[in-house]
Structures are given as structure tokens and as C-alpha cells.
């Protein structure tokens, strides 16, 4: 199963909207086939492992990181494929939270006389598909907030200049955060100030299948309650860009305009997250300014925060990291659990989950 989990990681940057899955087939103590799911619409992990094993799949034991699918979606049922291949036993790391499957794959296998063991190494498997679990149990994607600051907590000079606070290495590392996300969300002020593309660049994404991962479409959602976004910014030339607004004003933009409910005169982020889940986005990356980032924290909508800290100082005149609501009691502070700290070039990368 440990090998299957490592195989599953190959699809982390490209499989969405599907979860990344790995499968290993073992017969008489020898690995006879293995596979993983790389792209939606292409072979699932089980199908690829069966193809790798050929006739050696008969009487083998299948180790799968997620319950085999019971239904025919973009590809045929993997549970049926395992039955047809004649496997004798299936070890499943975790059940699928997708209600279309949720236990049905295991039931089909057992009804066919195949022994099924589950759960097995469930915690590790869940860690690979946190967004998939969130989308199907909470009806919202996993929300990851990316921030960058100096040692004194500043994100830009007083005039708004912020290129570049962090190093080339840190900016390259951000490519992995973007690549593992099904969508990217930013605010209109960030678009006006920085004119970013927020794209995944294959040449900077130092992972296997880098260019393929970069080519997977990731829409960028611009939160713009007042329809202030200029038509001249780079994102207006990207067809997958979506402007999210609360305004009823007719928008003559060359891209999709999504109207959402308002909360305190801004886009209701919770409602937006529900819409993103409905659009099959399992993991979403927020790259935004202090106001939108602060709203995520204030409303407890961020699941994970990734902060790149540069060994530089700006001083009191610099712009702050977050615009947070005033707190009157220490017990009301937003609390995070630090999961990882590492050096990325000269910068520090801190990954924390929001309690």
C-alpha cells in the first residue's frame, strides 16, 4: 500500500477534478502490475495496473488507495474491471466519500466473492485527497491561502510595490501550489496593482510530467463586487478567467461574469466556495491581498495557510499581511497548527492548518 500511495502522488498536479489514486497488484509475493491516475478521462489507477499486469492479474491481490469506482463515468467501472480480471482480494485504503460510489464499489466486489479489506493506511490515503473529501462531505473545496511577507510582516512598500519580496526559489515553489489546485482565486485590487497571470509555468514546475501538469486548465476567479477590473489586464485574454461580482450592472467583458450574493457589500465567499465545489473544484488556492485574505481568516474559511517569509525588512510604512477584524479577547484569536517549516532558497516556508 505504501507503494500505491507513492504512485498516487504522480497525479497530484494533474488528475483534478478526479482524486489522485494509486494501485499495485501483487501475486505470490511479487509485484505484477502497478498504475496511477494521471488525467481525468484517461485510465484510472486500477485499469492502468491491470493493463500493466496482463494475464498475471488473475489471482493477484490489489492494493488501492481509494475505493474502486462502481459506476461508469468518464471511464468504465474499476470495480467491474477488477472482477473481470480475476483478482482474488482487494485491499482498500479508504472508502470514497463521493455519494455516487461511497461503499458501492466494495459491495460489488464482495458480491462477486472477492475478499475486501478496508480501511488500511487510511490516514495517509486521506492526506492525498483532502480536497476530494472536503468537496463531497462539506460541499466546499479545500481552501489554501498563500501569503508572502518580510520578517516584519509586510507585503509591500507603502506605494504598493511588492515585486519581488521573496526569492526566485520561493516563487518557483508557488508553482506547485498552483499546480495542485483546480482553481485560483484573487481579488480585483491585486489584479489592478500587479496585473498577474497566475498561471502554471511548466519550466518552473520541477516535477515529473511538468508540462502536462501545466497544460491542465485552471480557471482564475477574480472577486470584483463593483466590476472595476480593467479590460486591459492580462487575465482578460485568458478564456478560463471568471469575474465574480455582486453587481447587476451589465458587464461587457470577454470572459465569464459570475454573479454571487453579497455579504457586507462584498462577494459572499462562503457562497462562492459552494459554487466552486459544484463546479468540481476540489482544491482552491487564494493568492490575494490583505482584505480578501483577512476575510478568509475572519470567517474561518481557510483550511491551510502557506506563508513565505523573506529575510528582509520594510518597516512601519509597509503594507500589512492581513486585514483582520479587531479581537477583544485572546480566546477569540485565530489559531493555527504549524505542520511544516522548511527553507526555500533564502526564504522560510511555513505551512499551517487553521484550527
CSV table of C-alpha atoms in Angstrom, one decimal:
chain,number,residue,atom,x,y,z
A,1,UNK,CA,0.0,0.0,0.0
A,2,UNK,CA,2.9,2.3,0.7
A,3,UNK,CA,4.0,1.9,-2.9
A,4,UNK,CA,0.4,2.6,-4.1
A,5,UNK,CA,0.4,5.8,-2.1
A,6,UNK,CA,3.6,7.0,-3.7
A,7,UNK,CA,2.3,6.2,-7.1
A,8,UNK,CA,-0.9,8.2,-6.4
A,9,UNK,CA,1.2,11.3,-5.9
A,10,UNK,CA,2.0,11.3,-9.6
A,11,UNK,CA,-1.5,12.6,-10.2
A,12,UNK,CA,-1.5,15.3,-7.6
A,13,UNK,CA,-0.9,18.1,-10.1
A,14,UNK,CA,-3.0,16.8,-13.0
A,15,UNK,CA,-5.8,14.5,-12.1
A,16,UNK,CA,-8.4,17.0,-10.9
A,17,UNK,CA,-11.4,17.1,-10.8
A,18,UNK,CA,-10.7,13.5,-10.0
A,19,UNK,CA,-8.7,12.4,-6.9
A,20,UNK,CA,-5.2,11.1,-7.3
A,21,UNK,CA,-5.2,7.3,-6.9
A,22,UNK,CA,-2.5,4.6,-7.0
A,23,UNK,CA,-2.8,0.8,-7.4
A,24,UNK,CA,-0.4,-2.1,-7.0
A,25,UNK,CA,-1.1,-5.8,-8.0
A,26,UNK,CA,0.8,-8.5,-6.1
A,27,UNK,CA,0.8,-12.2,-6.9
A,28,UNK,CA,2.7,-14.8,-4.9
A,29,UNK,CA,4.7,-12.0,-3.2
A,30,UNK,CA,5.7,-10.3,-6.4
A,31,UNK,CA,4.5,-7.0,-7.9
A,32,UNK,CA,3.0,-7.9,-11.3
A,33,UNK,CA,1.4,-4.6,-12.1
A,34,UNK,CA,1.0,-1.0,-10.9
A,35,UNK,CA,-0.6,2.2,-12.1
A,36,UNK,CA,-1.9,5.6,-11.1
A,37,UNK,CA,-4.5,8.1,-12.4
A,38,UNK,CA,-2.8,10.9,-14.3
A,39,UNK,CA,-5.6,12.8,-16.2
A,40,UNK,CA,-9.4,12.9,-16.0
A,41,UNK,CA,-10.9,11.0,-18.8
A,42,UNK,CA,-7.9,8.7,-19.0
A,43,UNK,CA,-7.3,5.3,-17.3
A,44,UNK,CA,-7.8,5.1,-13.6
A,45,UNK,CA,-5.2,3.6,-11.4
A,46,UNK,CA,-6.8,0.1,-11.3
A,47,UNK,CA,-7.2,0.0,-15.1
A,48,UNK,CA,-3.6,1.0,-15.7
A,49,UNK,CA,-2.3,-1.5,-13.1
A,50,UNK,CA,-4.4,-4.3,-14.8
A,51,UNK,CA,-3.1,-3.4,-18.2
A,52,UNK,CA,0.5,-3.4,-16.8
A,53,UNK,CA,-0.1,-6.9,-15.3
A,54,UNK,CA,-1.9,-8.5,-18.2
A,55,UNK,CA,-2.8,-12.1,-17.5
A,56,UNK,CA,-0.7,-12.1,-14.3
A,57,UNK,CA,-3.5,-10.1,-12.7
A,58,UNK,CA,-5.6,-13.3,-12.2
A,59,UNK,CA,-5.5,-14.5,-8.5
A,60,UNK,CA,-3.5,-11.3,-7.5
A,61,UNK,CA,-4.1,-9.0,-4.6
A,62,UNK,CA,-4.9,-5.4,-5.5
A,63,UNK,CA,-3.8,-2.6,-3.2
A,64,UNK,CA,-5.8,0.6,-4.0
A,65,UNK,CA,-5.6,3.9,-2.2
A,66,UNK,CA,-9.3,4.8,-2.8
A,67,UNK,CA,-12.3,2.6,-3.2
A,68,UNK,CA,-12.7,1.4,-6.8
A,69,UNK,CA,-15.4,3.2,-8.6
A,70,UNK,CA,-18.7,1.4,-9.1
A,71,UNK,CA,-20.2,3.5,-11.8
A,72,UNK,CA,-19.4,4.2,-15.5
A,73,UNK,CA,-18.4,7.9,-15.6
A,74,UNK,CA,-15.7,9.3,-18.0
A,75,UNK,CA,-14.2,5.7,-17.8
A,76,UNK,CA,-15.7,2.3,-17.0
A,77,UNK,CA,-16.2,0.9,-13.5
A,78,UNK,CA,-12.9,-0.1,-11.9
A,79,UNK,CA,-14.7,-2.5,-9.5
A,80,UNK,CA,-16.0,-4.4,-12.5
A,81,UNK,CA,-12.6,-4.4,-14.2
A,82,UNK,CA,-11.0,-6.0,-11.1
A,83,UNK,CA,-13.7,-8.6,-11.1
A,84,UNK,CA,-13.3,-9.4,-14.8
A,85,UNK,CA,-9.5,-9.6,-14.3
A,86,UNK,CA,-10.0,-12.3,-11.7
A,87,UNK,CA,-8.2,-10.7,-8.7
A,88,UNK,CA,-8.7,-12.7,-5.5
A,89,UNK,CA,-8.5,-9.9,-2.9
A,90,UNK,CA,-8.7,-6.1,-2.8
A,91,UNK,CA,-7.1,-4.0,0.0
A,92,UNK,CA,-8.7,-0.5,0.0
A,93,UNK,CA,-7.0,2.3,2.0
A,94,UNK,CA,-10.2,4.3,2.3
A,95,UNK,CA,-13.9,4.4,1.2
A,96,UNK,CA,-14.8,7.0,-1.4
A,97,UNK,CA,-16.8,9.9,0.1
A,98,UNK,CA,-18.5,10.6,-3.3
A,99,UNK,CA,-22.1,9.5,-2.8
A,100,UNK,CA,-22.2,8.0,-6.3
A,101,UNK,CA,-19.7,5.4,-5.0
A,102,UNK,CA,-19.5,5.5,-1.2
A,103,UNK,CA,-19.4,1.8,-0.3
A,104,UNK,CA,-20.9,0.6,-3.6
A,105,UNK,CA,-17.5,-0.3,-5.1
A,106,UNK,CA,-16.7,-2.5,-2.1
A,107,UNK,CA,-20.2,-4.0,-2.1
A,108,UNK,CA,-19.9,-5.0,-5.8
A,109,UNK,CA,-16.5,-6.7,-5.1
A,110,UNK,CA,-17.8,-8.6,-2.1
A,111,UNK,CA,-21.0,-9.7,-4.0
A,112,UNK,CA,-18.6,-11.2,-6.7
A,113,UNK,CA,-16.9,-13.3,-4.0
A,114,UNK,CA,-13.8,-11.1,-3.7
A,115,UNK,CA,-12.4,-10.6,-0.3
A,116,UNK,CA,-12.1,-6.9,0.6
A,117,UNK,CA,-10.0,-5.4,3.4
A,118,UNK,CA,-10.7,-1.8,4.4
A,119,UNK,CA,-9.6,0.6,5.8
A,120,UNK,CA,-5.9,0.2,5.6
A,121,UNK,CA,-3.4,3.1,6.0
A,122,UNK,CA,-6.4,5.3,5.8
A,123,UNK,CA,-4.9,8.4,7.3
A,124,UNK,CA,-2.1,8.5,4.7
A,125,UNK,CA,-4.6,8.0,1.9
A,126,UNK,CA,-6.9,10.8,3.2
A,127,UNK,CA,-4.0,13.1,3.2
A,128,UNK,CA,-3.7,12.7,-0.5
A,129,UNK,CA,-7.3,13.5,-1.3
A,130,UNK,CA,-8.2,16.1,1.3
A,131,UNK,CA,-9.9,18.3,-1.3
A,132,UNK,CA,-11.9,15.4,-2.7
A,133,UNK,CA,-13.1,14.6,0.9
A,134,UNK,CA,-13.9,18.2,1.6
A,135,UNK,CA,-15.9,18.7,-1.6
A,136,UNK,CA,-18.0,15.6,-1.0
A,137,UNK,CA,-18.5,15.9,2.8
A,138,UNK,CA,-18.7,19.7,3.3
A,139,UNK,CA,-19.8,20.7,-0.2
A,140,UNK,CA,-16.8,23.1,-0.5
A,141,UNK,CA,-13.3,22.7,-1.7
A,142,UNK,CA,-10.2,22.6,0.4
A,143,UNK,CA,-9.1,26.3,0.7
A,144,UNK,CA,-5.4,27.0,0.7
A,145,UNK,CA,-4.2,30.6,1.3
A,146,UNK,CA,-0.8,31.6,0.0
A,147,UNK,CA,0.9,34.7,1.5
A,148,UNK,CA,4.4,36.2,1.2
A,149,UNK,CA,5.9,38.7,3.7
A,150,UNK,CA,9.1,40.2,5.1
A,151,UNK,CA,10.4,39.3,8.5
A,152,UNK,CA,8.5,42.2,10.0
A,153,UNK,CA,5.2,41.1,8.5
A,154,UNK,CA,5.0,43.4,5.5
A,155,UNK,CA,3.8,42.5,2.0
A,156,UNK,CA,4.6,45.6,0.0
A,157,UNK,CA,6.0,49.1,0.2
A,158,UNK,CA,3.7,52.0,1.1
A,159,UNK,CA,3.3,52.7,-2.7
A,160,UNK,CA,2.1,49.1,-3.3
A,161,UNK,CA,5.3,47.9,-4.9
A,162,UNK,CA,5.9,44.2,-4.0
A,163,UNK,CA,8.0,42.7,-6.8
A,164,UNK,CA,9.8,40.9,-5.6
A,165,UNK,CA,9.8,40.3,-1.8
A,166,UNK,CA,10.6,36.6,-2.0
A,167,UNK,CA,13.3,34.8,-3.9
A,168,UNK,CA,13.2,33.1,-7.3
A,169,UNK,CA,13.2,29.8,-5.4
A,170,UNK,CA,10.1,30.7,-3.4
A,171,UNK,CA,8.3,31.9,-6.5
A,172,UNK,CA,9.1,28.6,-8.2
A,173,UNK,CA,7.8,26.7,-5.3
A,174,UNK,CA,4.5,28.6,-5.6
A,175,UNK,CA,4.1,26.9,-9.0
A,176,UNK,CA,3.5,23.6,-7.1
A,177,UNK,CA,0.7,25.2,-5.0
A,178,UNK,CA,-0.9,26.5,-8.2
A,179,UNK,CA,-0.5,23.1,-10.0
A,180,UNK,CA,-2.2,21.1,-7.3
A,181,UNK,CA,-5.2,23.5,-7.3
A,182,UNK,CA,-8.2,23.1,-9.5
A,183,UNK,CA,-8.8,26.9,-9.5
A,184,UNK,CA,-7.1,30.1,-8.3
A,185,UNK,CA,-8.9,32.9,-6.6
A,186,UNK,CA,-7.7,36.5,-6.3
A,187,UNK,CA,-9.1,40.0,-5.7
A,188,UNK,CA,-9.6,42.8,-8.1
A,189,UNK,CA,-7.2,45.1,-6.3
A,190,UNK,CA,-4.4,42.5,-6.7
A,191,UNK,CA,-5.2,42.4,-10.4
A,192,UNK,CA,-5.2,46.2,-10.7
A,193,UNK,CA,-1.9,46.5,-8.7
A,194,UNK,CA,0.1,43.6,-10.1
A,195,UNK,CA,-1.6,42.5,-13.4
A,196,UNK,CA,-0.7,38.9,-12.7
A,197,UNK,CA,-1.4,35.9,-15.0
A,198,UNK,CA,-1.4,33.4,-12.1
A,199,UNK,CA,-0.5,30.6,-14.5
A,200,UNK,CA,1.4,27.4,-14.0
A,201,UNK,CA,4.7,27.5,-15.9
A,202,UNK,CA,6.0,24.1,-16.8
A,203,UNK,CA,9.6,25.1,-17.0
A,204,UNK,CA,9.5,26.2,-13.3
A,205,UNK,CA,7.4,23.2,-12.1
A,206,UNK,CA,10.2,20.8,-11.2
A,207,UNK,CA,8.1,17.6,-11.0
A,208,UNK,CA,7.5,14.6,-13.3
A,209,UNK,CA,5.0,15.3,-16.1
A,210,UNK,CA,5.7,19.0,-15.5
A,211,UNK,CA,4.4,20.3,-18.9
A,212,UNK,CA,1.4,18.1,-18.8
A,213,UNK,CA,0.5,19.4,-15.4
A,214,UNK,CA,1.0,23.0,-16.6
A,215,UNK,CA,-1.3,22.4,-19.5
A,216,UNK,CA,-4.3,21.3,-17.3
A,217,UNK,CA,-6.8,24.2,-17.3
A,218,UNK,CA,-7.1,26.1,-14.0
A,219,UNK,CA,-9.6,28.9,-14.1
A,220,UNK,CA,-8.8,32.1,-12.2
A,221,UNK,CA,-11.7,33.7,-10.3
A,222,UNK,CA,-11.4,37.5,-9.8
A,223,UNK,CA,-13.6,38.8,-6.9
A,224,UNK,CA,-14.8,42.1,-8.1
A,225,UNK,CA,-18.0,43.3,-6.4
A,226,UNK,CA,-18.1,46.6,-8.2
A,227,UNK,CA,-16.9,45.4,-11.7
A,228,UNK,CA,-13.7,47.5,-11.5
A,229,UNK,CA,-11.4,45.2,-13.4
A,230,UNK,CA,-9.8,46.8,-16.4
A,231,UNK,CA,-10.2,45.1,-19.8
A,232,UNK,CA,-6.5,45.7,-20.4
A,233,UNK,CA,-5.2,43.3,-17.8
A,234,UNK,CA,-3.5,40.1,-18.8
A,235,UNK,CA,-6.2,37.8,-17.3
A,236,UNK,CA,-8.8,39.3,-19.7
A,237,UNK,CA,-7.0,37.4,-22.5
A,238,UNK,CA,-7.3,34.1,-20.7
A,239,UNK,CA,-10.6,32.4,-21.7
A,240,UNK,CA,-10.9,30.5,-18.4
A,241,UNK,CA,-10.9,33.7,-16.3
A,242,UNK,CA,-14.1,34.3,-14.4
A,243,UNK,CA,-15.1,37.7,-12.8
A,244,UNK,CA,-17.1,37.2,-9.7
A,245,UNK,CA,-19.3,40.1,-8.8
A,246,UNK,CA,-22.4,41.2,-6.8
A,247,UNK,CA,-23.2,44.0,-9.3
A,248,UNK,CA,-26.3,43.9,-11.5
A,249,UNK,CA,-24.6,46.2,-14.0
A,250,UNK,CA,-24.3,44.8,-17.5
A,251,UNK,CA,-20.7,43.7,-17.9
A,252,UNK,CA,-19.2,43.8,-21.4
A,253,UNK,CA,-16.2,41.7,-20.7
A,254,UNK,CA,-14.6,39.0,-22.9
A,255,UNK,CA,-14.8,36.4,-20.2
A,256,UNK,CA,-17.5,34.8,-17.9
A,257,UNK,CA,-19.1,37.0,-15.3
A,258,UNK,CA,-20.5,35.1,-12.3
A,259,UNK,CA,-23.0,36.9,-10.1
A,260,UNK,CA,-23.0,35.9,-6.5
A,261,UNK,CA,-24.8,37.0,-3.3
A,262,UNK,CA,-23.2,39.9,-1.3
A,263,UNK,CA,-22.1,39.9,2.3
A,264,UNK,CA,-21.3,43.3,3.7
A,265,UNK,CA,-21.1,44.8,0.2
A,266,UNK,CA,-18.5,42.2,-0.9
A,267,UNK,CA,-18.8,38.8,-2.6
A,268,UNK,CA,-20.1,36.2,-0.2
A,269,UNK,CA,-17.0,33.9,0.0
A,270,UNK,CA,-18.9,31.0,1.6
A,271,UNK,CA,-21.5,31.0,-1.2
A,272,UNK,CA,-18.7,31.2,-3.8
A,273,UNK,CA,-17.0,28.2,-2.3
A,274,UNK,CA,-20.2,26.2,-2.6
A,275,UNK,CA,-20.4,27.2,-6.3
A,276,UNK,CA,-16.7,26.2,-6.8
A,277,UNK,CA,-17.5,22.8,-5.3
A,278,UNK,CA,-20.5,22.5,-7.7
A,279,UNK,CA,-18.0,23.2,-10.5
A,280,UNK,CA,-16.0,20.2,-9.3
A,281,UNK,CA,-13.1,22.2,-7.9
A,282,UNK,CA,-11.7,20.1,-5.0
A,283,UNK,CA,-8.7,22.3,-4.1
A,284,UNK,CA,-8.6,26.1,-4.4
A,285,UNK,CA,-5.7,28.4,-4.0
A,286,UNK,CA,-6.2,32.0,-2.9
A,287,UNK,CA,-3.5,34.4,-4.0
A,288,UNK,CA,-4.8,37.8,-2.9
A,289,UNK,CA,-4.3,40.9,-0.9
A,290,UNK,CA,-4.8,41.6,2.8
A,291,UNK,CA,-8.5,42.4,2.7
A,292,UNK,CA,-9.6,39.1,1.0
A,293,UNK,CA,-7.0,37.1,2.9
A,294,UNK,CA,-8.3,38.6,6.1
A,295,UNK,CA,-11.9,37.8,5.2
A,296,UNK,CA,-10.9,34.1,4.8
A,297,UNK,CA,-9.4,34.0,8.2
A,298,UNK,CA,-12.1,36.1,9.9
A,299,UNK,CA,-14.8,33.8,8.5
A,300,UNK,CA,-12.7,30.6,9.3
A,301,UNK,CA,-12.9,29.6,5.6
A,302,UNK,CA,-9.2,28.9,5.1
A,303,UNK,CA,-8.2,25.3,5.7
A,304,UNK,CA,-4.4,25.8,5.2
A,305,UNK,CA,-2.1,28.8,5.2
A,306,UNK,CA,1.2,28.8,3.4
A,307,UNK,CA,3.5,31.8,4.2
A,308,UNK,CA,6.8,32.5,2.5
A,309,UNK,CA,8.9,34.7,4.8
A,310,UNK,CA,11.8,36.7,3.2
A,311,UNK,CA,14.8,37.8,5.3
A,312,UNK,CA,14.1,41.5,4.6
A,313,UNK,CA,12.7,44.4,6.5
A,314,UNK,CA,10.4,47.2,5.2
A,315,UNK,CA,9.3,49.0,8.4
A,316,UNK,CA,6.2,50.7,9.7
A,317,UNK,CA,5.3,52.3,6.3
A,318,UNK,CA,4.9,48.9,4.6
A,319,UNK,CA,1.6,47.3,3.9
A,320,UNK,CA,0.4,44.6,6.4
A,321,UNK,CA,-0.1,40.9,5.7
A,322,UNK,CA,-3.8,40.7,6.8
A,323,UNK,CA,-6.7,43.0,7.5
A,324,UNK,CA,-8.2,41.1,10.4
A,325,UNK,CA,-11.3,42.0,12.5
A,326,UNK,CA,-10.4,43.5,15.9
A,327,UNK,CA,-10.4,40.9,18.6
A,328,UNK,CA,-11.3,41.9,22.2
A,329,UNK,CA,-10.3,38.6,23.9
A,330,UNK,CA,-7.3,36.3,23.5
A,331,UNK,CA,-9.6,33.4,23.4
A,332,UNK,CA,-11.1,34.7,20.1
A,333,UNK,CA,-7.8,34.8,18.2
A,334,UNK,CA,-7.5,32.7,15.1
A,335,UNK,CA,-5.3,29.7,16.0
A,336,UNK,CA,-3.2,27.7,13.6
A,337,UNK,CA,-1.2,24.5,13.9
A,338,UNK,CA,2.1,24.6,12.2
A,339,UNK,CA,2.5,21.4,10.1
A,340,UNK,CA,5.8,22.1,8.3
A,341,UNK,CA,8.7,24.6,8.3
A,342,UNK,CA,11.4,24.5,5.6
A,343,UNK,CA,13.9,26.7,3.8
A,344,UNK,CA,13.2,27.5,0.2
A,345,UNK,CA,16.3,29.2,-1.0
A,346,UNK,CA,16.9,32.1,1.4
A,347,UNK,CA,13.3,32.2,2.5
A,348,UNK,CA,11.3,30.3,5.1
A,349,UNK,CA,8.2,28.4,4.1
A,350,UNK,CA,5.6,27.9,6.8
A,351,UNK,CA,2.6,25.6,6.3
A,352,UNK,CA,-0.1,25.7,8.9
A,353,UNK,CA,-3.6,24.4,9.2
A,354,UNK,CA,-6.4,26.6,10.6
A,355,UNK,CA,-7.9,25.2,13.8
